[in-house]
mmCIF file of C-alpha atoms in Angstrom:
data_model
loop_
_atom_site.group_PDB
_atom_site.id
_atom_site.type_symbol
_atom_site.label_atom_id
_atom_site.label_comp_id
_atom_site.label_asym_id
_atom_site.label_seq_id
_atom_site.Cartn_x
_atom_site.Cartn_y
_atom_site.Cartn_z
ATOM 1 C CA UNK K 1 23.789 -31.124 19.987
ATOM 2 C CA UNK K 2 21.224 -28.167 20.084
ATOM 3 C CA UNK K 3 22.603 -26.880 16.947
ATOM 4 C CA UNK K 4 20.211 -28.677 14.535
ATOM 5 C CA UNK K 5 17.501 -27.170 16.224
ATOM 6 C CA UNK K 6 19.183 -23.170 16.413
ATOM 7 C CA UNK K 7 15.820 -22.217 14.060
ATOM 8 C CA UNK K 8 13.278 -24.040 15.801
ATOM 9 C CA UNK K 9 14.078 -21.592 19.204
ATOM 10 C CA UNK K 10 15.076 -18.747 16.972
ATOM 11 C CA UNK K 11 11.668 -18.605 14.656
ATOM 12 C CA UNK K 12 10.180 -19.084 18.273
ATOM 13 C CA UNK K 13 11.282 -16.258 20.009
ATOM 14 C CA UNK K 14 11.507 -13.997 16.404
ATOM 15 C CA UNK K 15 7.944 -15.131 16.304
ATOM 16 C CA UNK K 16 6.716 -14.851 19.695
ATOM 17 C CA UNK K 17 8.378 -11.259 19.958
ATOM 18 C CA UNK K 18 7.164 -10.133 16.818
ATOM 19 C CA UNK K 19 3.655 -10.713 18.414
ATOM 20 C CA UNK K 20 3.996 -9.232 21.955
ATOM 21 C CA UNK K 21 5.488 -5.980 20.531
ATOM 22 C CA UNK K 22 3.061 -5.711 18.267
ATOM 23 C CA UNK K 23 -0.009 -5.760 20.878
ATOM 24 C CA UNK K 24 2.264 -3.859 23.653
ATOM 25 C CA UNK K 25 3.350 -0.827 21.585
ATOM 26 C CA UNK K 26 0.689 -0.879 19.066
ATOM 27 C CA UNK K 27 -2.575 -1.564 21.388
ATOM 28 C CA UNK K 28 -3.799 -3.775 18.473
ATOM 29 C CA UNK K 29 -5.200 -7.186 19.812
ATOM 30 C CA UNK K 30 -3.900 -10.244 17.863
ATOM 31 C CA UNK K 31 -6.891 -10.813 17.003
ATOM 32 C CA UNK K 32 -7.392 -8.214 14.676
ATOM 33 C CA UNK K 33 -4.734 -8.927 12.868
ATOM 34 C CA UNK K 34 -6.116 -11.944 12.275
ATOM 35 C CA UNK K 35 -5.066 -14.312 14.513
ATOM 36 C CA UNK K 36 -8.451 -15.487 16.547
ATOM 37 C CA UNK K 37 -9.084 -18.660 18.402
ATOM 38 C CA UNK K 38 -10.732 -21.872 16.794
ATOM 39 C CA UNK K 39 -14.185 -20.936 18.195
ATOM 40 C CA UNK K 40 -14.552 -17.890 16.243
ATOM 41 C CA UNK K 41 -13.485 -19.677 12.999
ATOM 42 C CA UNK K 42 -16.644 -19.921 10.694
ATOM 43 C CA UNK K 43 -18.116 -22.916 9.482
ATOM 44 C CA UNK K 44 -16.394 -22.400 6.102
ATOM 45 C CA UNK K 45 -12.660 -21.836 7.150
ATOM 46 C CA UNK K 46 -12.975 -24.796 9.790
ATOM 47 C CA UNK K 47 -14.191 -26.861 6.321
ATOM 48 C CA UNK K 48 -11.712 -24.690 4.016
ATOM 49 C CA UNK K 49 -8.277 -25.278 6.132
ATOM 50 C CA UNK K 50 -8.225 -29.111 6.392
ATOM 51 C CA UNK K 51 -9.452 -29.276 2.789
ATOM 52 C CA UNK K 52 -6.727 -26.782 1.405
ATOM 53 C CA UNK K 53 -3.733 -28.518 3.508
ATOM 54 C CA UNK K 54 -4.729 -31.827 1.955
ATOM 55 C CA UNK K 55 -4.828 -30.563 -2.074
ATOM 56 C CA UNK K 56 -1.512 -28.770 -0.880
ATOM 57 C CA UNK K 57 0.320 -31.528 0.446
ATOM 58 C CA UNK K 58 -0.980 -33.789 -2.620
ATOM 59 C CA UNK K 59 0.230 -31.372 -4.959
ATOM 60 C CA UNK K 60 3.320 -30.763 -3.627
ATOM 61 C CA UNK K 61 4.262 -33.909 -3.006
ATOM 62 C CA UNK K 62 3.717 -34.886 -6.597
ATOM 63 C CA UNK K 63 6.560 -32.634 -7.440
ATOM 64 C CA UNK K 64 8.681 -33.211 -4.388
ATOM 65 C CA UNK K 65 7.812 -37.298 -4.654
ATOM 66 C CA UNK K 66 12.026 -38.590 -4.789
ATOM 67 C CA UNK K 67 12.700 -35.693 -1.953
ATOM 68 C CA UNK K 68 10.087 -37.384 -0.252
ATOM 69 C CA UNK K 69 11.166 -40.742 -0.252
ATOM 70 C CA UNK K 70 14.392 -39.815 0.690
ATOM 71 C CA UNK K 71 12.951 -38.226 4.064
ATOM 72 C CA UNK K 72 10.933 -41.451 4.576
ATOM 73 C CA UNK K 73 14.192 -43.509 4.348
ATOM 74 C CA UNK K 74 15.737 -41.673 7.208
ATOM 75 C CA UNK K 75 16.023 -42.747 10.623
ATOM 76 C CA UNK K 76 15.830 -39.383 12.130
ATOM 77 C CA UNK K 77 12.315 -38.155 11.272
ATOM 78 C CA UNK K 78 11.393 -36.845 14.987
ATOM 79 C CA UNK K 79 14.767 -34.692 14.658
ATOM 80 C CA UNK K 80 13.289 -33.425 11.203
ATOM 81 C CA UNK K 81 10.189 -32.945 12.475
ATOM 82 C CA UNK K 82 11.042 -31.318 15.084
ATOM 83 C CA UNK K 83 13.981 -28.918 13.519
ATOM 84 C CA UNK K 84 13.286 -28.665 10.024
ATOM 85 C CA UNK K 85 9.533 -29.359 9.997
ATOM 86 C CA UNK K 86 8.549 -27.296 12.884
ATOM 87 C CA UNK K 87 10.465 -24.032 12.241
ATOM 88 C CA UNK K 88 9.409 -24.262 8.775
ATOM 89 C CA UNK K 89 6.077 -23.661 9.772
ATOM 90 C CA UNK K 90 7.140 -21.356 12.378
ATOM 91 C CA UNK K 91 8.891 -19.331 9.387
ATOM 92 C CA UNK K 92 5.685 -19.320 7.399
ATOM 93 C CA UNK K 93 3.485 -17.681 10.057
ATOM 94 C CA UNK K 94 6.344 -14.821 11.256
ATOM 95 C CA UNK K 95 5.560 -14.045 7.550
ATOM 96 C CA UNK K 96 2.530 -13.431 7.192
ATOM 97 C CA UNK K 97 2.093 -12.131 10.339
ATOM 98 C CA UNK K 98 4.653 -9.334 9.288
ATOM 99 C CA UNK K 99 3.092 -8.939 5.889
ATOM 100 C CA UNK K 100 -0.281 -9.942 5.941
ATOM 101 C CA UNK K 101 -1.378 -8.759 9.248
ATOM 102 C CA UNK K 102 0.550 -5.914 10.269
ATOM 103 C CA UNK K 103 1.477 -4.407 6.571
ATOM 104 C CA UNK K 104 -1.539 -5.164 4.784
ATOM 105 C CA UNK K 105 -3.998 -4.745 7.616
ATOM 106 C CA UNK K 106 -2.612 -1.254 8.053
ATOM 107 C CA UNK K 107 -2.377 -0.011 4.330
ATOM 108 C CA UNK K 108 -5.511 -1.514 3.165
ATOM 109 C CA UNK K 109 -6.947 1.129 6.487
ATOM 110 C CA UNK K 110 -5.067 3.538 5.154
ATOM 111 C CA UNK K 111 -4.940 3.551 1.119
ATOM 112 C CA UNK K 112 -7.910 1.250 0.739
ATOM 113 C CA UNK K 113 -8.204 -2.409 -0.577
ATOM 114 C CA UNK K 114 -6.532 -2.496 -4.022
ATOM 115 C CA UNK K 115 -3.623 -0.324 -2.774
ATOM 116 C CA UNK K 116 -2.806 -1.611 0.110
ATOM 117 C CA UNK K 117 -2.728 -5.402 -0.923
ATOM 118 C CA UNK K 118 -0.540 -4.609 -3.985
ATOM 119 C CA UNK K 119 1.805 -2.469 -2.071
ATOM 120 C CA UNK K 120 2.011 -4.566 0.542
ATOM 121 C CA UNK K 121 2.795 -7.511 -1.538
ATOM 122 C CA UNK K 122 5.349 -5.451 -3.600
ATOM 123 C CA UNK K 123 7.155 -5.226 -0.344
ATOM 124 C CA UNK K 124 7.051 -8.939 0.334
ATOM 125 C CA UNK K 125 8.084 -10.000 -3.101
ATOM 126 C CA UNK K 126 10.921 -7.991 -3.942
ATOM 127 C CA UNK K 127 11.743 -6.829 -0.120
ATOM 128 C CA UNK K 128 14.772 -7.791 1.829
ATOM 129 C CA UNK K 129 13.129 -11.509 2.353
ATOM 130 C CA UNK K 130 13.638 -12.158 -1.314
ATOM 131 C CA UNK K 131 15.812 -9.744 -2.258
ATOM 132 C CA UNK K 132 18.858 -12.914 -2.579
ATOM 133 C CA UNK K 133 17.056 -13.894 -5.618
ATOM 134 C CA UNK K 134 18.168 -10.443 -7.495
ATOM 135 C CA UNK K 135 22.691 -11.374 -6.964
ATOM 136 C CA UNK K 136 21.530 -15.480 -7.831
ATOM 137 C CA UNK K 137 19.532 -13.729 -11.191
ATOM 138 C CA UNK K 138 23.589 -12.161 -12.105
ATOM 139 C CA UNK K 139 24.502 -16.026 -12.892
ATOM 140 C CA UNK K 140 21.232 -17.537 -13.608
ATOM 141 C CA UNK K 141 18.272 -15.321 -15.446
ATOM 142 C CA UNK K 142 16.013 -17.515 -14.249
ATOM 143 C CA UNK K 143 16.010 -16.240 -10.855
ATOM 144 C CA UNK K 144 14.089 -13.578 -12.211
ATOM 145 C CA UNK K 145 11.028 -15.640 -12.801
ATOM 146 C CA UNK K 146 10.986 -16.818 -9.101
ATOM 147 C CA UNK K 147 9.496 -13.023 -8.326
ATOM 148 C CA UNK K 148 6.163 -13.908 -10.590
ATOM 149 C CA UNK K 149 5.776 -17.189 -8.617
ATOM 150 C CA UNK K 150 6.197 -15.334 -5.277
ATOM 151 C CA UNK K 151 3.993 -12.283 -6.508
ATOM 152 C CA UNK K 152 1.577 -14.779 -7.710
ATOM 153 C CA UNK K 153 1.007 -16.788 -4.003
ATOM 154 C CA UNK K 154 1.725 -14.134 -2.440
ATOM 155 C CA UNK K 155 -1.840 -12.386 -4.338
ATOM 156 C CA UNK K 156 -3.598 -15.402 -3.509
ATOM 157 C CA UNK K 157 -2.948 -15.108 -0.139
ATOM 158 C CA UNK K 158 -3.142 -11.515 0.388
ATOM 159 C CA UNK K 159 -6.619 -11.737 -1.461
ATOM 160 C CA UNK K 160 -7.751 -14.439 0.622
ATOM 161 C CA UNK K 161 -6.560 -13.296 4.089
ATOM 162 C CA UNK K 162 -8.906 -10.037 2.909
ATOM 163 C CA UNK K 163 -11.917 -11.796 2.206
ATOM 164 C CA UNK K 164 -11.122 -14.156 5.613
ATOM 165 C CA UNK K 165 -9.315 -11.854 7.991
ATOM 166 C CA UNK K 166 -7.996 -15.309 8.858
ATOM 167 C CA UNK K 167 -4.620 -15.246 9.718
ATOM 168 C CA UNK K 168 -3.782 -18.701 10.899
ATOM 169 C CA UNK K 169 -5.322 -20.554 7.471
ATOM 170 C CA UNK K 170 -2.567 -18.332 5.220
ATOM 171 C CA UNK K 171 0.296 -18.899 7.997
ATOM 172 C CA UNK K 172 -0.330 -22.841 7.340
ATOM 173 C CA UNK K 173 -0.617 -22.726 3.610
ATOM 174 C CA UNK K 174 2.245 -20.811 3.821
ATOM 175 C CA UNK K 175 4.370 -22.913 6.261
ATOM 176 C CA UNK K 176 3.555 -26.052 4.377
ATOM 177 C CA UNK K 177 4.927 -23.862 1.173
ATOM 178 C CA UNK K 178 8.150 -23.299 2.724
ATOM 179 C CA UNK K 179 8.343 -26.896 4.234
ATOM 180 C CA UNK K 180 8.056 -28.665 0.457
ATOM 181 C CA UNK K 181 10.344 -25.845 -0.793
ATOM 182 C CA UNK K 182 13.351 -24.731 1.469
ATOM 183 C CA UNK K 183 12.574 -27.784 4.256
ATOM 184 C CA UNK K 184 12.818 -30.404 2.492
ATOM 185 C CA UNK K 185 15.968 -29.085 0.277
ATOM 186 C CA UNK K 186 17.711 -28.546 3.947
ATOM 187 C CA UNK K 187 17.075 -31.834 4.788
ATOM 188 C CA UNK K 188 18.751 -33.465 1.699
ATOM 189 C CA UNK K 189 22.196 -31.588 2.931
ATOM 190 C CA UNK K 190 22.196 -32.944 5.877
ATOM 191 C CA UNK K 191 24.206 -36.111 7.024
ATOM 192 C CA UNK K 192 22.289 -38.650 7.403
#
């Protein structure tokens, strides 16, 4: 019975680990690394992040629109929600906390701004978290074109996690990314 919800506690404790090493053996507060509390949002990224989730979700679902009517159909939704929505978003922000806050944070400090978002983007794109799409690209060339789109996002949100330092607004975009894209394609495999 708890199996359906394996990567809801394991994106919890990858995530929640990730986090406490990070400030016990590093000495880095979370919250320079991006990840501050509501209060110390500014005006603009408390207007930005509801605005952005809503043109992202609109968009998306545009494209995703049959996938979505599926889900709507089911009887399970809290069960979704709650194991293929949640870790989803749970996925998105051990992501970007990895490569955004910790990688970039640190090689922008050390090789400056320009170097250290390409390289550390570089490293997300065509590092071991996409590194599958290089075998599926053996059968089907047009795995190869998946690495622009991930380059591409993964710019914008580099760039804009630079000129924010907020954390938490690229960990939704990108949780909501990987909800529309690998969520939502889990969900149509399972029974119903």
């Amino acid at each position: 019975a708890l199996r359906p919800c394996w990567p809801l506690l394991e994106m919890s404790l990858l995530a929640a680990l990730a986090c406490w090493l990070t400030v016990r053996f590093s000495g880095v507060c979370l919250s320079q690394l991006g990840l501050y509390s509501w209060p110390r949002w500014s005006p603009t990224e408390r207007l930005y992040l509801p605005q952005i989730v809503l043109i992202s979700v609109v968009v998306f679902s545009f494209f995703v629109s049959a996938d979505l009517e599926a889900l709507l159909s089911r009887r399970d939704l809290w069960q979704i929600g709650f194991c293929v929505f949640v870790p989803q978003m749970i996925w998105g922000f051990y992501q970007e906390f990895l490569y955004r806050g910790l990688l970039q944070t640190e090689l922008v400090r050390r090789w400056g701004r320009l170097s250290g978002i390409l390289v550390s983007n570089l490293i997300f794109t065509f590092g071991p978290l996409h590194a599958y799409h290089f075998a599926l690209a053996r059968t089907n060339l047009s795995h190869l074109w998946i690495f622009a789109g991930i380059f591409s996002i993964g710019i914008f949100f580099a760039v804009l996690f630079y000129r924010s330092g907020n954390l938490w607004i690229i960990a939704i975009l990108h949780g909501l990314g990987d909800w529309f894209i690998d969520g939502l394609a889990h969900v149509s495999r399972m029974p119903k």
